[in-house]
Structures are given as structure tokens and as C-alpha cells.
Backbone as JSON, one array per atom type, in Angstrom:
{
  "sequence": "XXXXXXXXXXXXXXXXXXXXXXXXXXXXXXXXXXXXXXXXXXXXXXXXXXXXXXXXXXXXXXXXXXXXXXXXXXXXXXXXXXXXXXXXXXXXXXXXXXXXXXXXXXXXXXXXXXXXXXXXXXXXXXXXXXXXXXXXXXXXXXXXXXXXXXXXXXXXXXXXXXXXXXXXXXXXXXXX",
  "N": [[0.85, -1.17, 0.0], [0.68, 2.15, -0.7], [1.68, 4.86, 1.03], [0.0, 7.79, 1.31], [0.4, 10.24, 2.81], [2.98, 10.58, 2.5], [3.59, 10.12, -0.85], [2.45, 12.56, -1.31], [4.21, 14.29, -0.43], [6.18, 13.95, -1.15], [5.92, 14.25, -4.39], [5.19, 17.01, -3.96], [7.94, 17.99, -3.02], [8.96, 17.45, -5.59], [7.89, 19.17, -7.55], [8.35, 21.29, -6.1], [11.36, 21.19, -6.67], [11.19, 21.76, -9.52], [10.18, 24.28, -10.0], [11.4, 26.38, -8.08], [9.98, 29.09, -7.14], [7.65, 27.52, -6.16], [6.77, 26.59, -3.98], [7.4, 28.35, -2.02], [5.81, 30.94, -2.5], [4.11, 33.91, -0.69], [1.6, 33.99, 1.65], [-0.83, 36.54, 0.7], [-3.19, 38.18, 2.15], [-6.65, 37.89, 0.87], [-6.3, 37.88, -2.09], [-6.55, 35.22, -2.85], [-4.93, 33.11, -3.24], [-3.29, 30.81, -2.1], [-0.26, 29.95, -0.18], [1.8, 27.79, -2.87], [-0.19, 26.97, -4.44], [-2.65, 27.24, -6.89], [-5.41, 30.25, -7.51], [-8.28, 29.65, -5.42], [-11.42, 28.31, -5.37], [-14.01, 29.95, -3.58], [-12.71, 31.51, -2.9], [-11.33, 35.47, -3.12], [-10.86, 36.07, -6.72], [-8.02, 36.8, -8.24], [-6.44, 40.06, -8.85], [-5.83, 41.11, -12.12], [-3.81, 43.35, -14.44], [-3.95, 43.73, -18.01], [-2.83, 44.39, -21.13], [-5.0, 44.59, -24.1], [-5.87, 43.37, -27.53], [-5.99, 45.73, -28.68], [-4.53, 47.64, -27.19], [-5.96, 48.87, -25.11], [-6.15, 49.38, -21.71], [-6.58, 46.56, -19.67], [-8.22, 46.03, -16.47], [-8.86, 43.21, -13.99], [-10.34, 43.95, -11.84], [-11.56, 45.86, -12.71], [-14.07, 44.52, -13.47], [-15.71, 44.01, -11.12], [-18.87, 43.35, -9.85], [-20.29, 42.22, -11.27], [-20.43, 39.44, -12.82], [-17.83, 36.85, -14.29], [-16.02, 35.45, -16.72], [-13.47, 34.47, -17.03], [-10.64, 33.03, -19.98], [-8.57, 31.36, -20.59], [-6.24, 30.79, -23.06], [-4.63, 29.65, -26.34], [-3.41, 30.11, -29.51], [-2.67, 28.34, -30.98], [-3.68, 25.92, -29.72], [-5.93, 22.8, -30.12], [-8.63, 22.34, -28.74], [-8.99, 24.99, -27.66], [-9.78, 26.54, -30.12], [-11.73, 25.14, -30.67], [-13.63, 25.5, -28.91], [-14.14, 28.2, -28.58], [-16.14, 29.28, -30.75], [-18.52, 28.77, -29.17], [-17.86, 30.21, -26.94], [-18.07, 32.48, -27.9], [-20.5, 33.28, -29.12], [-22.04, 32.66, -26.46], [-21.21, 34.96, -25.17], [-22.49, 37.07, -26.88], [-25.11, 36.48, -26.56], [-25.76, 36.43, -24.15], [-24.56, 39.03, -23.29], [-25.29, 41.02, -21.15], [-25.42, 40.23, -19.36], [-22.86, 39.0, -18.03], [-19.4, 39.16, -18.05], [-16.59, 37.75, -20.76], [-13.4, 37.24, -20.41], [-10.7, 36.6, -22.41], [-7.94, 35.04, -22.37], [-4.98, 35.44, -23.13], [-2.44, 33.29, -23.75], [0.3, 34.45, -24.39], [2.7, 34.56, -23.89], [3.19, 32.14, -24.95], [2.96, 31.79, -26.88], [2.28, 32.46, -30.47], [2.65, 35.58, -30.79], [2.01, 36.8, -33.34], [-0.17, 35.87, -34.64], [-2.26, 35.94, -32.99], [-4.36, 38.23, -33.52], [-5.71, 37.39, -36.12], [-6.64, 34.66, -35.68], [-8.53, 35.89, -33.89], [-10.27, 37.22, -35.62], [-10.99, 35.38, -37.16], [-12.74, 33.61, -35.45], [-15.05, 35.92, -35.28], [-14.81, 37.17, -32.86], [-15.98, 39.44, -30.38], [-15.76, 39.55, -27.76], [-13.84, 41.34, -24.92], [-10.29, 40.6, -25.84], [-6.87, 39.48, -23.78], [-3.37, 40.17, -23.61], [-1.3, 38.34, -22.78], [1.42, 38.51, -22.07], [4.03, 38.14, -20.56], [3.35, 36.23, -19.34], [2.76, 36.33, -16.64], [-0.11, 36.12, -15.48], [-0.98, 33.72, -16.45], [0.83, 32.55, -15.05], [-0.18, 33.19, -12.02], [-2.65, 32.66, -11.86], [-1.8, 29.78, -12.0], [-1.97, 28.38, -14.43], [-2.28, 25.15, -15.98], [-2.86, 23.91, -18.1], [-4.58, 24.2, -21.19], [-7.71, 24.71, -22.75], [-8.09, 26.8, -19.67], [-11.07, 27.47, -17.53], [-12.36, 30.07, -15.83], [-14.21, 30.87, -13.61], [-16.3, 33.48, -11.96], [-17.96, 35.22, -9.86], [-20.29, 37.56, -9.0], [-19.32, 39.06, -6.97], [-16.66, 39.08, -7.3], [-15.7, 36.36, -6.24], [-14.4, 33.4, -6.98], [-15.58, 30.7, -8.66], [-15.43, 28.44, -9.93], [-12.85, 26.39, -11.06], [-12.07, 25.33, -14.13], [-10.41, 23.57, -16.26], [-10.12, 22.48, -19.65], [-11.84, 21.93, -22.49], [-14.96, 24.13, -22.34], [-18.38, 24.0, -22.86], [-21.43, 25.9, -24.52], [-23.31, 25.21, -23.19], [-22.47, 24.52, -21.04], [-21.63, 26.42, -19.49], [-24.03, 28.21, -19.21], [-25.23, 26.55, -17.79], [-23.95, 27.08, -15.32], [-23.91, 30.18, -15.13], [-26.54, 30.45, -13.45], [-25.18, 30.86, -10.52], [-23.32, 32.51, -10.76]],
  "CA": [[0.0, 0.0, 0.0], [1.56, 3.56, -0.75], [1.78, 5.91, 1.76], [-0.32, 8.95, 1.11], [0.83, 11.61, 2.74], [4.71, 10.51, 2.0], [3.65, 10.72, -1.82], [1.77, 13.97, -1.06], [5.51, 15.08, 0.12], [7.29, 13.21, -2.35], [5.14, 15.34, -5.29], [5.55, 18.7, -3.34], [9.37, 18.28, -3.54], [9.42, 17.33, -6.75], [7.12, 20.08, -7.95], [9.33, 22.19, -5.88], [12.18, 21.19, -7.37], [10.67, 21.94, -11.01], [10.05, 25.78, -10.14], [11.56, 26.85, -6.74], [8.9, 29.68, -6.38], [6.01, 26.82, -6.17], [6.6, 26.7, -2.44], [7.66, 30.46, -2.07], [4.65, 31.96, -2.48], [3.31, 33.84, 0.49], [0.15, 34.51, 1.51], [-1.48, 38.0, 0.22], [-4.56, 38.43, 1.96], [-7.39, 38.74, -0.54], [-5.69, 37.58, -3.29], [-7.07, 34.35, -3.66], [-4.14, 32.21, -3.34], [-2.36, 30.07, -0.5], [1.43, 29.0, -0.6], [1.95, 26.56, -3.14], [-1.44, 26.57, -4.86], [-3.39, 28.57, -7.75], [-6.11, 30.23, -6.88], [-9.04, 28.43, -5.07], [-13.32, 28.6, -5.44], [-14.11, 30.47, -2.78], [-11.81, 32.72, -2.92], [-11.27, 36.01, -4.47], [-10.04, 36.21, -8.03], [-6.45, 37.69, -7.9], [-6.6, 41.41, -9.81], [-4.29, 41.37, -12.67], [-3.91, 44.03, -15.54], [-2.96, 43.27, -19.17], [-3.49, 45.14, -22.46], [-5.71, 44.22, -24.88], [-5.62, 43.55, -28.58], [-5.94, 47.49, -29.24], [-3.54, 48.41, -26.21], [-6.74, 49.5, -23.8], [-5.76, 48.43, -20.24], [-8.19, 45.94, -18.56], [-8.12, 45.47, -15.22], [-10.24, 42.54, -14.02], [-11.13, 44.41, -10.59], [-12.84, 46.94, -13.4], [-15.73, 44.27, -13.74], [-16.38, 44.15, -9.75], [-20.34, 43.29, -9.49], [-20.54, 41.46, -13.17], [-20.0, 37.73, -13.1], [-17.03, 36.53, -15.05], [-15.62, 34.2, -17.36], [-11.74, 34.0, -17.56], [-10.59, 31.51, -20.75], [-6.79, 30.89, -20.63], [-6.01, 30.16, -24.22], [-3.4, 30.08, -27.17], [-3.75, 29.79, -31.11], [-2.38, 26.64, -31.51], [-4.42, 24.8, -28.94], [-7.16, 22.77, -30.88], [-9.39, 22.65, -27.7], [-9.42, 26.32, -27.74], [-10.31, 26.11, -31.22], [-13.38, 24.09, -30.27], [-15.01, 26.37, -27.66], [-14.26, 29.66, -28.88], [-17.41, 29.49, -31.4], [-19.3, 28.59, -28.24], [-17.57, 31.18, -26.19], [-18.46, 33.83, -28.69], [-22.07, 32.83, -28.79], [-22.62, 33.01, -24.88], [-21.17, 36.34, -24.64], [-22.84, 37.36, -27.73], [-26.7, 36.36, -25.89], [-25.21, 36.67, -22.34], [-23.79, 40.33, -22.75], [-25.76, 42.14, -20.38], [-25.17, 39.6, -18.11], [-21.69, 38.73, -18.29], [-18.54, 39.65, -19.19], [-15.97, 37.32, -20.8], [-12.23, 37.59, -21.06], [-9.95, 36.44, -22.98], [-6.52, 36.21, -21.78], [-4.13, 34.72, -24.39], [-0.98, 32.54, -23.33], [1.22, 35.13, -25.45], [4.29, 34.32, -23.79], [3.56, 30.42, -24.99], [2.16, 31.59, -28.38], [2.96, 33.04, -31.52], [1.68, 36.91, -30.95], [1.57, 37.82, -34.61], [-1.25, 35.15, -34.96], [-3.43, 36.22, -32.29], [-5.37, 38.85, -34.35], [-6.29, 36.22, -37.26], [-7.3, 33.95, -34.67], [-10.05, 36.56, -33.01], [-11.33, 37.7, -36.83], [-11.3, 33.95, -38.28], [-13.98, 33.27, -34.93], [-15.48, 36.62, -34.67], [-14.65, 37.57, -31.57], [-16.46, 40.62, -29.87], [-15.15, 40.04, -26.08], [-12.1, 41.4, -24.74], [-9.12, 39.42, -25.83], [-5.64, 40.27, -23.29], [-2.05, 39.4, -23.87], [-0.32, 38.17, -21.18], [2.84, 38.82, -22.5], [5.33, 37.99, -19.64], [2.7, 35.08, -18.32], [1.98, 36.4, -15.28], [-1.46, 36.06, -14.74], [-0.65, 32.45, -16.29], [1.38, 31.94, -13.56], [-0.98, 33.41, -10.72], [-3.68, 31.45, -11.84], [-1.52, 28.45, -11.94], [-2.74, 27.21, -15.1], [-1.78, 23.62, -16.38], [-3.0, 22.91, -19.42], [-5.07, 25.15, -21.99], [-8.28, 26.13, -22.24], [-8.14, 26.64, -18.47], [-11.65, 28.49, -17.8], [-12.28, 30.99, -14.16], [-15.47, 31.3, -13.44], [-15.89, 34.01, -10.93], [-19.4, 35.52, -9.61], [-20.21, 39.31, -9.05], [-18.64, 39.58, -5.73], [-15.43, 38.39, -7.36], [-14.81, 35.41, -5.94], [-13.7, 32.12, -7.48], [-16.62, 29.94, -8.05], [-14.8, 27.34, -10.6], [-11.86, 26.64, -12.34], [-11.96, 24.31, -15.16], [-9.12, 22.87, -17.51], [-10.33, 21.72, -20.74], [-13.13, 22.64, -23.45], [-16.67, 24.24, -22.49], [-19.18, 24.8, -23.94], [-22.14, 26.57, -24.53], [-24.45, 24.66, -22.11], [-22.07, 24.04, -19.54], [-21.55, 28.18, -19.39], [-25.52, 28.4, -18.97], [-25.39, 25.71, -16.14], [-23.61, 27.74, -14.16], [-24.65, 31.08, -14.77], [-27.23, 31.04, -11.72], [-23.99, 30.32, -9.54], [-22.23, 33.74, -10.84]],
  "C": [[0.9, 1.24, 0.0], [0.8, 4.19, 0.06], [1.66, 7.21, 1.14], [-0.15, 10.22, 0.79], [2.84, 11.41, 2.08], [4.56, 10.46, 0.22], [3.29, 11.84, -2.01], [3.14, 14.77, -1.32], [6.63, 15.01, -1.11], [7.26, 14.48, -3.78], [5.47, 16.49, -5.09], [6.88, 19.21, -3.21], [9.42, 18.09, -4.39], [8.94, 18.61, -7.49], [7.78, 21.31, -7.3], [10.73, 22.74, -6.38], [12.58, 22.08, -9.2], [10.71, 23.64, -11.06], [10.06, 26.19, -8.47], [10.59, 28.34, -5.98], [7.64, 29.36, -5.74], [5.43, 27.31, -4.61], [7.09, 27.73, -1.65], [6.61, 31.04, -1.73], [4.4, 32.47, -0.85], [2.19, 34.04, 0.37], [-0.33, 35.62, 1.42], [-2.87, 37.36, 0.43], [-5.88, 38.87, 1.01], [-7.15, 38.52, -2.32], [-6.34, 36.2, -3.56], [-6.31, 33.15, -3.53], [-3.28, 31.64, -2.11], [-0.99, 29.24, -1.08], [0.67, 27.56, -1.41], [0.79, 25.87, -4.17], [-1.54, 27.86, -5.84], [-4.27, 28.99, -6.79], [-7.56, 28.9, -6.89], [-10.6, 28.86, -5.21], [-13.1, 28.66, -3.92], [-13.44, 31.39, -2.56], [-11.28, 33.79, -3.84], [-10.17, 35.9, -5.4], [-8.68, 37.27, -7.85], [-6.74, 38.61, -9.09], [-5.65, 40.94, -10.74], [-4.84, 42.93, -13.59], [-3.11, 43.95, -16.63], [-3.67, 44.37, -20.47], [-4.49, 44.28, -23.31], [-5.07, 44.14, -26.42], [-5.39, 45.22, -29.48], [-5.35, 48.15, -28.28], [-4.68, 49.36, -25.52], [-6.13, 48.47, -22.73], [-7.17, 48.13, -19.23], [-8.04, 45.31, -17.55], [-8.98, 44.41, -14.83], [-10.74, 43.12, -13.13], [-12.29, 45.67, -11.4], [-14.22, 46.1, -13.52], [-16.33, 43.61, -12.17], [-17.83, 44.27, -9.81], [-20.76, 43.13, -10.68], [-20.04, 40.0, -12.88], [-18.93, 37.83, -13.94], [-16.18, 35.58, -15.48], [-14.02, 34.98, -18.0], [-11.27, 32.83, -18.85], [-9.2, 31.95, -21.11], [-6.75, 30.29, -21.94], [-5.07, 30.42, -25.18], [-3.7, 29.52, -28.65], [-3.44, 28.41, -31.57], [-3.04, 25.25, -30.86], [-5.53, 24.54, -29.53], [-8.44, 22.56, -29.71], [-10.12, 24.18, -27.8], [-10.33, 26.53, -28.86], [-11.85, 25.9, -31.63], [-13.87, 24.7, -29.92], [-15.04, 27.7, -28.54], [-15.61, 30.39, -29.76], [-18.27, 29.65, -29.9], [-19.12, 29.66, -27.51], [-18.62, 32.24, -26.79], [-19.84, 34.16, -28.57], [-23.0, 33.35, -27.37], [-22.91, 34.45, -24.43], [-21.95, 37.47, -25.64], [-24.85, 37.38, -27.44], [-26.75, 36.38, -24.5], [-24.54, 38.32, -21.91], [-24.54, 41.01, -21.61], [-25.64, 41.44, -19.07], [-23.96, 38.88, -17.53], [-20.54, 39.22, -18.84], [-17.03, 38.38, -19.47], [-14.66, 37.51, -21.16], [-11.27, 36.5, -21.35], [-8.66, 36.39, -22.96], [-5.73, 34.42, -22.49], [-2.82, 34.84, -23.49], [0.11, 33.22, -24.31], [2.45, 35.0, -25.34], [4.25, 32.83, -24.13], [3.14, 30.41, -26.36], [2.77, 32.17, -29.2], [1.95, 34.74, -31.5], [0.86, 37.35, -32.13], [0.2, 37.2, -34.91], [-2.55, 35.22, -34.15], [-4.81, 36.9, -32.86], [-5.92, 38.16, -35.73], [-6.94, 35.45, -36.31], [-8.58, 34.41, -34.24], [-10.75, 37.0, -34.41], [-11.6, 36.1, -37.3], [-12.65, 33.8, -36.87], [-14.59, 34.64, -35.03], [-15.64, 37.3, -33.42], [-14.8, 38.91, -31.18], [-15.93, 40.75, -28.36], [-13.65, 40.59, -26.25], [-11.49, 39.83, -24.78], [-7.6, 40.3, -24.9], [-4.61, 39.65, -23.75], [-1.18, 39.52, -22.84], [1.0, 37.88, -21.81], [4.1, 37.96, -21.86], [4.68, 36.57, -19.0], [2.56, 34.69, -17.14], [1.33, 35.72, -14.8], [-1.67, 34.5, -15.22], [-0.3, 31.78, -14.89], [0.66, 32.2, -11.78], [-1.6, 32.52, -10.68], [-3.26, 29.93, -11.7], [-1.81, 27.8, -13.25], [-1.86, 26.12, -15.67], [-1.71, 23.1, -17.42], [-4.42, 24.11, -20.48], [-6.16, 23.86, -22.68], [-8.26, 25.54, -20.84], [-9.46, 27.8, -18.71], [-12.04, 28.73, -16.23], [-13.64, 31.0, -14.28], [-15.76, 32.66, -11.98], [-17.47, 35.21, -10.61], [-18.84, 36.99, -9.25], [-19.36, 39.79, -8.51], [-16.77, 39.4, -5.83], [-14.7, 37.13, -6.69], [-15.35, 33.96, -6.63], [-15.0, 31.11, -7.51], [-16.4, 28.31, -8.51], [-13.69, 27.41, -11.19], [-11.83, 25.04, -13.14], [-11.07, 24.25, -16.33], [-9.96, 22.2, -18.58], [-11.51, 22.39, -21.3], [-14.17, 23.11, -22.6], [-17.36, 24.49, -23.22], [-20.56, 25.31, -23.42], [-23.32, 26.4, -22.92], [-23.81, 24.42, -20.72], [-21.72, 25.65, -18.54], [-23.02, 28.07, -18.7], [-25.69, 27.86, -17.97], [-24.81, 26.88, -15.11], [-23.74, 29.35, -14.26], [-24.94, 31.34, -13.57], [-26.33, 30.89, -10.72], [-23.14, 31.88, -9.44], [-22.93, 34.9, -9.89]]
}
């Protein structure tokens, strides 16, 4: 039988090993995040600020008392690919009740291709470029599309790795 917590430990050094800030982190009240971890549901969404495709600066604490949909994504991911019709859609019959952003893995992508990418789907939400992959790295994400879900009050209500879609957006709605 393997011992639990001694792989628990085992993992947490190794994962330490991999990026010596894992287990660095401190704790910033309010932020959302506890040593060692992304952030967590229940807890608020960590602020960032990134530019946009047209160099406006969008803070996320600007949509304070709006539900919101975070989607961690990059041009070459065919996942992304997949939802983004769906995305478009939601926020496209969901605007008044939602706002979705867009925040492109630019330090893992090819920049110049971003803007083909948002005209080949149509894309009306903000798209950001996380340039330096910050707010990658706050959030922790793992694997692309990573999507935030995050209710009026700003805090954390899901985070989900991998495709959504249209209906699984709508499920949770009444939750934001």
C-alpha cells in the first residue's frame, strides 16, 4: 500500500524542485491564493492588468459586481479552437449579463497570430495578452483552455481545464 501523505511530500518536492517559487509563495490576503497553490473557489479572483488587442488596459477588478468568465487560451491549442465558437455565442446572448475575457498565453504563443485567430472566430469580447505570463502563472494554469469562473462579488466559483461549452456556461450562470 503507498503511503499517502509521503507521496503527497514526495510530489511537493518534486514540484518544488521543477520551479523553486512553487513553495515560495506567500500569503497575500485577498488575493485568492495560499502558498503553493493557484487560486481556489471560494476565494477572491487575484486582480491582474494586461493590455488588450488594441492596447486598452483591462483590469479585471474593473468588472467588480458582473460575473465573469476567464478563458486561458493560445492559437495553436485545438481545444481552444473548439469552444471559442461557443464562447463567442454566450457572450454574444449573455452580454448584459456577463462579461468574458480572454486572456491569451502570449508568452507560450505566436503573438503575430493572435489577431487572425479573433477575426477567423469573430470575436467581440475582450481578448488580453499576457505577455510575460503572469497572470498564467498566478492562476496556476496547467494545461489550456483553463476556464475561471468568478461571480459578481469576485470570488472564485470554478476553475476548469479543458473545453466548455455553450451549455455548460448556462449551467452555471445562476452560480455567478
Amino acid at each position: 500500500m503507498v503511503d499517502g501523505g509521503r507521496a503527497a511530500a514526495d510530489l511537493w518536492g518534486h514540484l518544488a524542485d521543477l520551479d523553486p517559487d512553487f513553495c515560495e509563495q506567500s500569503l497575500e490576503p485577498g488575493r485568492g491564493w495560499h502558498p503553493g497553490t493557484g487560486p481556489i473557489a471560494g476565494h477572491p479572483a487575484p486582480d491582474f492588468e494586461l493590455k488588450s488587442l488594441v492596447g486598452e488596459t483591462i483590469r479585471l477588478s474593473d468588472f467588480k459586481g458582473r460575473p465573469v468568465i476567464l478563458n486561458f487560451w493560445a492559437t495553436w491549442c485545438g481545444p481552444c479552437r473548439a469552444e471559442f465558437p461557443e464562447l463567442q455565442q454566450v457572450a454574444v446572448e449573455n452580454g448584459d449579463k456577463l462579461v468574458i475575457i480572454g486572456v491569451n498565453h502570449t508568452s507560450g504563443d505566436t503573438p503575430a497570430l493572435v489577431p487572425d485567430f479573433v477575426e477567423e472566430f469573430g470575436i467581440t469580447f475582450p481578448i488580453v495578452l499576457d505577455e510575460a505570463g503572469e497572470v498564467v502563472r498566478t492562476y496556476r494554469v496547467l494545461g489550456l483552455p483553463t476556464t475561471v469562473f468568478i461571480n459578481r462579488n469576485g470570488i472564485i466559483q470554478e476553475l476548469f481545464t479543458g473545453p466548455v461549452n455553450k451549455a455548460y456556461i448556462e449551467l452555471k450562470l445562476p452560480e455567478l
